[in-house]
PDB file of C-alpha atoms in Angstrom:
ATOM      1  CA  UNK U   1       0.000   0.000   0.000  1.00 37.00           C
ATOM      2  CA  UNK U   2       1.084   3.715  -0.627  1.00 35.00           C
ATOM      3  CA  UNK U   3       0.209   5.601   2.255  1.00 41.00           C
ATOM      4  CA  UNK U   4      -0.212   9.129   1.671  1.00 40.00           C
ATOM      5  CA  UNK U   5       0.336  10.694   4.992  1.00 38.00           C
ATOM      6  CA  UNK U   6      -0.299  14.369   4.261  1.00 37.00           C
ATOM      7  CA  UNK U   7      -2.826  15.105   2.071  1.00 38.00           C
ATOM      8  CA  UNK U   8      -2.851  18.957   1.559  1.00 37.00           C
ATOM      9  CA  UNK U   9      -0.026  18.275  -0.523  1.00 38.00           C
ATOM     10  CA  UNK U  10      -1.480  15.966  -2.385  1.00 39.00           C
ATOM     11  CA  UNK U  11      -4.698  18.040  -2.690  1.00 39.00           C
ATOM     12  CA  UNK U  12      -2.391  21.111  -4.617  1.00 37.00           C
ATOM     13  CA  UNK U  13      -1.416  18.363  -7.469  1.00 42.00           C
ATOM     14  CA  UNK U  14      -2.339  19.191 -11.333  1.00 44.00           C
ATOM     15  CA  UNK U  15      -5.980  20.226 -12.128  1.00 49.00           C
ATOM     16  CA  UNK U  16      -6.718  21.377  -8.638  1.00 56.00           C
ATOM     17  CA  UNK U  17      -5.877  24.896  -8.712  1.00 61.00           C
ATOM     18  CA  UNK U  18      -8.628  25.992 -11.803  1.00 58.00           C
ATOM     19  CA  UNK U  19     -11.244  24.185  -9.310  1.00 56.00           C
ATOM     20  CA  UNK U  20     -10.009  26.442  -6.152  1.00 60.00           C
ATOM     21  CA  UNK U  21      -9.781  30.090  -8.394  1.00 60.00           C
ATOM     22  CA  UNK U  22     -13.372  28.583  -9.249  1.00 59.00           C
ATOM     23  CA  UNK U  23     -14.637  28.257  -6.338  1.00 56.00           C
ATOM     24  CA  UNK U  24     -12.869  31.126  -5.149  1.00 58.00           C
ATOM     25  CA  UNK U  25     -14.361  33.452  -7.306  1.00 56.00           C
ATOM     26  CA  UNK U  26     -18.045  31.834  -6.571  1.00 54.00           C
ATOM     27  CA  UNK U  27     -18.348  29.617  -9.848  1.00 54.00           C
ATOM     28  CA  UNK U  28     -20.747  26.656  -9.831  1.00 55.00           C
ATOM     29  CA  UNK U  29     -18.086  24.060 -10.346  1.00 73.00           C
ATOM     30  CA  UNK U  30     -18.409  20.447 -11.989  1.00 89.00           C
ATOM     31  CA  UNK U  31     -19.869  17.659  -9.941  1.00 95.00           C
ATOM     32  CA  UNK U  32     -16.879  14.556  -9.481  1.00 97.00           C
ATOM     33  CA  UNK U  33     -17.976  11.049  -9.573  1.00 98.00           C
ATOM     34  CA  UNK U  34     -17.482   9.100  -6.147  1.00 98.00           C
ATOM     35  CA  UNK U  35     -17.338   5.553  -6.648  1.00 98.00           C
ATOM     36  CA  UNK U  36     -17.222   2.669  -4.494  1.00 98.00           C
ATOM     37  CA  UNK U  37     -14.588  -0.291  -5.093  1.00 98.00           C
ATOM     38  CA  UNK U  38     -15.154  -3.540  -3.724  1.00 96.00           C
ATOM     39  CA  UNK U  39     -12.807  -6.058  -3.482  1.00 94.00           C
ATOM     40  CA  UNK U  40     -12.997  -9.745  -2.319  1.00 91.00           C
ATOM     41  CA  UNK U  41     -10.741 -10.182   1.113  1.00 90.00           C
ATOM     42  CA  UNK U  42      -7.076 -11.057   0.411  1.00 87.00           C
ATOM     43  CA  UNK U  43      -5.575 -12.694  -2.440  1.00 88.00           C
ATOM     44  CA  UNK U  44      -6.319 -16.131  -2.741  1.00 85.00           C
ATOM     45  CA  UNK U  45      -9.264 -17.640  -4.891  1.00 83.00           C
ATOM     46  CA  UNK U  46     -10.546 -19.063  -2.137  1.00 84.00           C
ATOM     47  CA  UNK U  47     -12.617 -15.509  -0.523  1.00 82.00           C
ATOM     48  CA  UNK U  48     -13.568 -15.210  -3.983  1.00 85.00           C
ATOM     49  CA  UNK U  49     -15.288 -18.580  -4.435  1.00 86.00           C
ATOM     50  CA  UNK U  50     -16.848 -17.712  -1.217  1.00 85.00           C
ATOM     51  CA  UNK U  51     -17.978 -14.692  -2.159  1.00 84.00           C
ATOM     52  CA  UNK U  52     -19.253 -16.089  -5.134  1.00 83.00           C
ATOM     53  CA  UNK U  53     -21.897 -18.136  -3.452  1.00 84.00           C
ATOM     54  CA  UNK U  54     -22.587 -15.791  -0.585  1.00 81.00           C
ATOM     55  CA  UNK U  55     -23.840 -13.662  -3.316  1.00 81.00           C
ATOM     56  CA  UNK U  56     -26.517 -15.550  -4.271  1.00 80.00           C
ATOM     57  CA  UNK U  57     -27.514 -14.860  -0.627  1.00 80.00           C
ATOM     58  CA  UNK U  58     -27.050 -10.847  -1.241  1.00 82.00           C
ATOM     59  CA  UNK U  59     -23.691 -10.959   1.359  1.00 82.00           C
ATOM     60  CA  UNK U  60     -20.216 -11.136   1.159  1.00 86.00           C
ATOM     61  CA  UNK U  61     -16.511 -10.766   3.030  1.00 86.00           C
ATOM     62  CA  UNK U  62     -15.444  -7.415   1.627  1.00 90.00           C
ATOM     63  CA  UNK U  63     -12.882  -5.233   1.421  1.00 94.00           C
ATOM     64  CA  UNK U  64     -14.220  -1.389  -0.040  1.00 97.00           C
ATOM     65  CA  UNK U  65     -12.685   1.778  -0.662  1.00 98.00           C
ATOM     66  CA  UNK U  66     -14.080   5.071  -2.301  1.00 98.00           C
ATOM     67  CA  UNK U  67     -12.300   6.699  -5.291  1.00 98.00           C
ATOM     68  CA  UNK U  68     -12.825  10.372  -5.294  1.00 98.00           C
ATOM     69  CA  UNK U  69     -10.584  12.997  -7.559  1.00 97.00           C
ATOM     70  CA  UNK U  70      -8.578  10.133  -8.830  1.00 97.00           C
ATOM     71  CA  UNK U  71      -7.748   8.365  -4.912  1.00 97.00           C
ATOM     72  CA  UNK U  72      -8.732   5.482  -3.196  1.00 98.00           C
ATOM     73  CA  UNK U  73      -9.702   5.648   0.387  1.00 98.00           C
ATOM     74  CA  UNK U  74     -10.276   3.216   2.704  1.00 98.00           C
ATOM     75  CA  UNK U  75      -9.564   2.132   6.957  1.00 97.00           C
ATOM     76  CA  UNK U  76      -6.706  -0.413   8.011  1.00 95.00           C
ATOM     77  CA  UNK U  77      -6.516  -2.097  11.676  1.00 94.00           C
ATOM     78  CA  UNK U  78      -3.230   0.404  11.810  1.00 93.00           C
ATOM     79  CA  UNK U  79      -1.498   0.030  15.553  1.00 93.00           C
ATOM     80  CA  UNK U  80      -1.000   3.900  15.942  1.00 92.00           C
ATOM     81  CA  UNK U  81      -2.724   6.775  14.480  1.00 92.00           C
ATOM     82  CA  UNK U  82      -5.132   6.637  11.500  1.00 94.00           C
ATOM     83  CA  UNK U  83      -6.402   3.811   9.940  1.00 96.00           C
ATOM     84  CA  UNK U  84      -7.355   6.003   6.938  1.00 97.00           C
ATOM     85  CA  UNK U  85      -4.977   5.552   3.561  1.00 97.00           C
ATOM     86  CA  UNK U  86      -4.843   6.082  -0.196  1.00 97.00           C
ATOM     87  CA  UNK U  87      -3.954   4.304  -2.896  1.00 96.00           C
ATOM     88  CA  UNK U  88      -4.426   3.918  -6.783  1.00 97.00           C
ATOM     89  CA  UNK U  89      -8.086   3.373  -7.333  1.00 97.00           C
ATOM     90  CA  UNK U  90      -8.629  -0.187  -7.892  1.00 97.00           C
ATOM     91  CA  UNK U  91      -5.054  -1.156  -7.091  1.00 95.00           C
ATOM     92  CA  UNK U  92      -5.199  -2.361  -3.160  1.00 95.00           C
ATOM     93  CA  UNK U  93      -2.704  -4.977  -3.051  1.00 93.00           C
ATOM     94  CA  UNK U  94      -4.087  -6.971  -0.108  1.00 93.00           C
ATOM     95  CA  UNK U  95      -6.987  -7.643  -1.725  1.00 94.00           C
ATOM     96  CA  UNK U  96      -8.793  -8.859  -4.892  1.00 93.00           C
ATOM     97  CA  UNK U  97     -10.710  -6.118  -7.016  1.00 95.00           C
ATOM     98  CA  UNK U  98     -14.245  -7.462  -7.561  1.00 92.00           C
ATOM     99  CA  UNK U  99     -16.485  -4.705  -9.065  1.00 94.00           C
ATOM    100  CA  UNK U 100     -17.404  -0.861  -8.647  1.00 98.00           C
ATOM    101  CA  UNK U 101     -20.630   0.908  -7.907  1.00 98.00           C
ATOM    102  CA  UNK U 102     -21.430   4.175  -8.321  1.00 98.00           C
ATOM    103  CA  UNK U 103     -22.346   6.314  -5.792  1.00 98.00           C
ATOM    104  CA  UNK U 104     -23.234   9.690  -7.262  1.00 98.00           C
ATOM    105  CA  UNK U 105     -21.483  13.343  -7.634  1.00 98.00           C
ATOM    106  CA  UNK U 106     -19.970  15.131  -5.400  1.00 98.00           C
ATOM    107  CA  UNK U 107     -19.125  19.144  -5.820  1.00 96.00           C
ATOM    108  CA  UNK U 108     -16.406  19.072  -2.700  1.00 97.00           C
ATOM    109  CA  UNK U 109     -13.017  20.502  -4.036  1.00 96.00           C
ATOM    110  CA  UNK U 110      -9.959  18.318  -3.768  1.00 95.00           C
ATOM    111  CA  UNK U 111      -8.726  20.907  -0.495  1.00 95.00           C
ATOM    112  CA  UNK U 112     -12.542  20.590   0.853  1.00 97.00           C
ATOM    113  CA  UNK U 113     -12.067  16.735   0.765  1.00 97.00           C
ATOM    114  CA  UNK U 114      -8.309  17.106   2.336  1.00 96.00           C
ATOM    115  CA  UNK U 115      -9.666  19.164   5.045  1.00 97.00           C
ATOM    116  CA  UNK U 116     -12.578  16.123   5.539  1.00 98.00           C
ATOM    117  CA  UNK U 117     -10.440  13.574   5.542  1.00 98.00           C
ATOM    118  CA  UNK U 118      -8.150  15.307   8.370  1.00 97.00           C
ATOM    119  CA  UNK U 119     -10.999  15.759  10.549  1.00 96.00           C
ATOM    120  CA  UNK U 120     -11.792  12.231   9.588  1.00 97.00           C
ATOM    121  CA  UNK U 121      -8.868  10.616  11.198  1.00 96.00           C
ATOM    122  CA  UNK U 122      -9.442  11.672  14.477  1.00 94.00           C
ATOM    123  CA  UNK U 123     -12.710   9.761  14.194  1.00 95.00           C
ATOM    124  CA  UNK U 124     -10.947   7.039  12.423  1.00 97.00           C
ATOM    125  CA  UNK U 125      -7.784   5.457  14.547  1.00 96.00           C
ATOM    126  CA  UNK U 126      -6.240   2.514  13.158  1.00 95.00           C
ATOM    127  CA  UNK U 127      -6.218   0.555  16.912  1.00 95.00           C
ATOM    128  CA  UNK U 128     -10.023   0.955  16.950  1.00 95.00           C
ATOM    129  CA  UNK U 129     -10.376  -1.235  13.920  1.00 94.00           C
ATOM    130  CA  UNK U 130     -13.152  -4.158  14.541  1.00 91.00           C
ATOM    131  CA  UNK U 131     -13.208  -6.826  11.470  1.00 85.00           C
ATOM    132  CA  UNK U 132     -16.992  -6.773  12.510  1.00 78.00           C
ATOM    133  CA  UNK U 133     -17.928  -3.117  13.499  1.00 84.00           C
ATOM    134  CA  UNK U 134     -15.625  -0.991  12.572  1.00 92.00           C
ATOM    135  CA  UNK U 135     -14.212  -2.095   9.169  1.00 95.00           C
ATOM    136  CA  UNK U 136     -13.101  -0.799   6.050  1.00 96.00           C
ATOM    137  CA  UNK U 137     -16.801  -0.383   4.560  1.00 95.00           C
ATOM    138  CA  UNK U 138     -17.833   1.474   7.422  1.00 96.00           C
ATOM    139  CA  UNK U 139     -15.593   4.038   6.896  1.00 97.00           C
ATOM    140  CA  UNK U 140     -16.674   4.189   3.415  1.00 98.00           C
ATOM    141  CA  UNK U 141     -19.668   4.442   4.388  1.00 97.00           C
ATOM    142  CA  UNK U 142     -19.458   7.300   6.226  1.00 98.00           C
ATOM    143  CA  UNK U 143     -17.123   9.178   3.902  1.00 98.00           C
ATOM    144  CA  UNK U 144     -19.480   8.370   1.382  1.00 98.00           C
ATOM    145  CA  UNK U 145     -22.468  10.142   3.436  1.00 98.00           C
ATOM    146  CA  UNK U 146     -20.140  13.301   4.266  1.00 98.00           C
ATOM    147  CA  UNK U 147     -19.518  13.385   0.694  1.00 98.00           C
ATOM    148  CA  UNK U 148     -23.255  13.618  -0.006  1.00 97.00           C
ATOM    149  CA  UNK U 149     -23.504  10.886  -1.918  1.00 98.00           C
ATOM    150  CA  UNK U 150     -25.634   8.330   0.570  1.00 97.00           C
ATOM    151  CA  UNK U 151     -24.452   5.358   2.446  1.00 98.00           C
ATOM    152  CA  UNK U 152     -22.615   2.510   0.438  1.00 97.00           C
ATOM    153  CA  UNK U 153     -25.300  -0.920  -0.824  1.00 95.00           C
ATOM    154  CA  UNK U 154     -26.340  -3.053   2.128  1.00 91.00           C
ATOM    155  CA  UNK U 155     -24.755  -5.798   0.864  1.00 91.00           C
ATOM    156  CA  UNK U 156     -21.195  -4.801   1.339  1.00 90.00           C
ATOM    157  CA  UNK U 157     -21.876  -4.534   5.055  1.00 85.00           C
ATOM    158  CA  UNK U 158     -24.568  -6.848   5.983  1.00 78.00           C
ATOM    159  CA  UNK U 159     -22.180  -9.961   6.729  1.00 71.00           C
ATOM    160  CA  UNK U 160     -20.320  -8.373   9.425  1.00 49.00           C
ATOM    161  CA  UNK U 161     -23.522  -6.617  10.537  1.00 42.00           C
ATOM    162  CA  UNK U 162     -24.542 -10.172  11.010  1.00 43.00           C
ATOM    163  CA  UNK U 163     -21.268 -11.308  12.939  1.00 43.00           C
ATOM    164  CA  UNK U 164     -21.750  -8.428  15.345  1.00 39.00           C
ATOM    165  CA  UNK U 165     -25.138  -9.289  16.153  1.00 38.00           C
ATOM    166  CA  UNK U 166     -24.338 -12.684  16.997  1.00 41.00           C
ATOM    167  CA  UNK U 167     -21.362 -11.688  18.591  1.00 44.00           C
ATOM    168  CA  UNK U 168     -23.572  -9.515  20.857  1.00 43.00           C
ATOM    169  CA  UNK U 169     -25.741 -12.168  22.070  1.00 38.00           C
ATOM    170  CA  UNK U 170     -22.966 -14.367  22.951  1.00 43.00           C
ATOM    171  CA  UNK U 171     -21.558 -11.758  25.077  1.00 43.00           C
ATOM    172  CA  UNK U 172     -24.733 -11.323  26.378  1.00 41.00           C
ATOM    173  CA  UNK U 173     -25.282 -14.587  27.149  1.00 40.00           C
ATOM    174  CA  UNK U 174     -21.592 -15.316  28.937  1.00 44.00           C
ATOM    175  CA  UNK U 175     -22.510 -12.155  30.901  1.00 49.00           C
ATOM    176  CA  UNK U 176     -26.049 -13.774  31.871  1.00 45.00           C
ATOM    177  CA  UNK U 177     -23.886 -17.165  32.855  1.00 45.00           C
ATOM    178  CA  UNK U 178     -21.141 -15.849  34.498  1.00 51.00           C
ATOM    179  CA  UNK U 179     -23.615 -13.337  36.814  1.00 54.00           C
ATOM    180  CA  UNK U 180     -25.491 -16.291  37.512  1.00 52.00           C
ATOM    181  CA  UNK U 181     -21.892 -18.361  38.378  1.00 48.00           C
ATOM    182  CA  UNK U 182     -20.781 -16.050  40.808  1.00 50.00           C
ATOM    183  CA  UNK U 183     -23.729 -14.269  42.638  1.00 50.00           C
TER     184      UNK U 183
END
């Protein structure tokens, strides 16, 4: 992966500055297509096998990130500060690229999305990562929603929304014994 730790820089690269005097001088500028990448977990055919059936059943294990101006974003389990990084859209080398959907326009400037994305990784630490509720599609999701463009398709999140939920109950329930054990 090629992390792209400051992003203001990034944000100044070719094409941006006709957008900015745009903007600047109160110009209705060009919407920019946001689109969702989903990839199957990892690199082996095996997720993607998997993946292939679980579709039938409107699920999968996935891996997403949201290209915007020409980057990829997505969330890593990252063991200090953000979990948020970029790379070339559709080129995430821990994973398998599966298909794209997209998600709609989006009139936020390169340097509006920079500043977004900064504010983002405070909400967005790599050692809060969960595999089941806190994952890579939730943060797209919710970049995705701050970009005005709705949340991502059920589908992409619904497995691990599933995992949680019975992860939940069993903690529940080992609460329920143990309380029981020792009172």
């Amino acid at each position: 992966l090629r992390q792209v730790p400051h992003w203001p820089e990034a944000a100044t690269a070719k094409g941006s500055g006709a957008r900015r005097r745009a903007r600047a001088l109160g110009a209705r500028l060009e919407p920019v297509l946001v689109t969702l990448h989903v990839y199957d977990l990892g690199r082996t055919g095996e997720l993607r096998m998997l993946n292939s059936v679980l579709a039938s059943l409107g699920t999968g294990a996935f891996h997403c990130a949201v290209e915007v101006h020409d980057r990829e974003w997505s969330f890593q389990a990252h063991p200090i500060g953000s979990g948020i990084f970029c790379v070339v859209p559709k080129q995430c080398l821990q994973h398998s690229y599966r298909t794209s959907v997209t998600m709609g326009f989006t009139t936020m400037t390169e340097r509006e999305i920079a500043t977004l994305l900064e504010h983002m990784r405070k909400d967005w630490p790599g050692p809060r990562y969960s595999m089941l509720s806190r994952n890579c599609c939730h943060f797209c999701d919710d970049l995705c929603r701050r970009l005005g463009v709705g949340p991502i398709p059920v589908w992409t999140t619904n497995l691990a929304g599933a995992g949680a939920a019975v992860k939940a109950v069993a903690d529940v329930a080992a609460d329920s014994a143990y309380g029981t054990w020792f009172a």
